[in-house]
């Protein structure tokens, strides 16, 4: 079966007309890589109809961020979707998603959105949740949506929105796809120079070291990042798995964001904490 490309809402409605069974949707900003394909494969396994959206959402970029230079590789993305046997790709123009310009009513992402990524990127999650809400409505009848664990805070907020606003779509979380040396795959990795690419793996090393240092995972991660001169930490935080305050013992989540050259990268991992935390 071939992949149908829908550029407008009407195209999308036609493409989805007559489908039967379970519909799954993978929301992306394009520049697709193996992180995205792992979501598509999971959707292909679980669903009768797989829809991928490709949309670089201006609403989630701050004025000083990389909207204009965000990679746009639609032809390559479409070929990849076809090879993953995606049924429908919805790749709308900005005016198709926001026909009246910037929406006057948006999703308020609540208090978690001011922390971690949100502290560095004010308004980011308002933009993310607004477009996720719109796209889940535009893909009428989607029963399940797939998100990557790399964007851990995003998952927490999307789940919360779907629950609080009764959107009625299941969320399936897919583990982070990594390069052989551990760097999380990201559309932004292509900006890295060879030296920056080498430095960038410090994020993964920091998370791995933290996972191996249950007595003080946060300090262990910081030490690795501080030792890498090419990496400028934005935040490194230990939290509970639900992003509440870190427990003194038990399961935690370590989240990191850092600038490598002009490229901002994020990653996270589960950690186990075995002794009370010292005062960080
Ligand atoms: P993006 O195109 O960056 O907005 O990402 C679209 C979806 O792909 C989101 O659910 C991301 O969490 C997911 N994703 C991005 N990178 C990865 C990765 N390395 N592994 C797994 N999922 C990913």
Tab-separated table of N, CA and C in Angstrom, residues 112 115-116 152-157 237-246 253-255:
chain	number	residue	atom	x	y	z
A	112	UNK	N	3.949	22.786	35.834
A	112	UNK	CA	5.176	22.038	35.474
A	112	UNK	C	5.849	22.666	34.260
A	115	UNK	N	8.964	24.932	34.622
A	115	UNK	CA	10.205	24.369	35.147
A	115	UNK	C	11.001	23.711	34.018
A	116	UNK	N	12.227	23.298	34.330
A	116	UNK	CA	13.066	22.545	33.402
A	116	UNK	C	13.069	23.224	32.019
A	152	UNK	N	10.969	14.024	27.850
A	152	UNK	CA	10.293	13.451	29.021
A	152	UNK	C	9.236	14.397	29.590
A	153	UNK	N	9.590	15.659	29.693
A	153	UNK	CA	8.649	16.630	30.267
A	153	UNK	C	7.444	16.809	29.337
A	154	UNK	N	7.710	16.754	28.047
A	154	UNK	CA	6.629	16.874	27.059
A	154	UNK	C	5.601	15.765	27.267
A	155	UNK	N	6.099	14.547	27.523
A	155	UNK	CA	5.169	13.423	27.713
A	155	UNK	C	4.292	13.673	28.935
A	156	UNK	N	4.930	14.125	30.030
A	156	UNK	CA	4.156	14.366	31.250
A	156	UNK	C	3.050	15.385	30.978
A	157	UNK	N	3.375	16.425	30.226
A	157	UNK	CA	2.398	17.481	29.969
A	157	UNK	C	1.325	17.044	28.974
A	237	UNK	N	18.978	18.354	36.551
A	237	UNK	CA	18.095	18.266	37.718
A	237	UNK	C	17.679	16.835	37.976
A	238	UNK	N	17.603	16.531	39.265
A	238	UNK	CA	17.090	15.237	39.695
A	238	UNK	C	15.659	15.441	40.180
A	239	UNK	N	14.747	14.651	39.654
A	239	UNK	CA	13.332	14.770	40.002
A	239	UNK	C	12.769	13.386	40.295
A	240	UNK	N	11.549	13.361	40.795
A	240	UNK	CA	10.790	12.110	40.865
A	240	UNK	C	10.374	11.735	39.437
A	241	UNK	N	10.025	10.466	39.195
A	241	UNK	CA	9.612	10.082	37.835
A	241	UNK	C	8.429	10.910	37.308
A	242	UNK	N	7.564	11.420	38.192
A	242	UNK	CA	6.450	12.258	37.710
A	242	UNK	C	6.842	13.736	37.660
A	243	UNK	N	8.129	14.017	37.818
A	243	UNK	CA	8.723	15.359	37.771
A	243	UNK	C	8.434	16.196	39.022
A	244	UNK	N	7.857	15.583	40.041
A	244	UNK	CA	7.770	16.239	41.347
A	244	UNK	C	9.160	16.257	41.982
A	245	UNK	N	9.269	16.748	43.236
A	245	UNK	CA	10.568	16.801	43.900
A	245	UNK	C	11.214	15.408	43.980
A	246	UNK	N	12.549	15.377	43.911
A	246	UNK	CA	13.259	14.088	43.940
A	246	UNK	C	13.033	13.413	45.288
A	253	UNK	N	14.390	10.600	38.262
A	253	UNK	CA	14.647	10.892	36.840
A	253	UNK	C	15.643	12.025	36.783
A	254	UNK	N	16.706	11.837	36.047
A	254	UNK	CA	17.690	12.902	35.877
A	254	UNK	C	17.475	13.526	34.500
A	255	UNK	N	17.365	14.836	34.484
A	255	UNK	CA	17.102	15.522	33.204
A	255	UNK	C	18.187	16.553	32.975
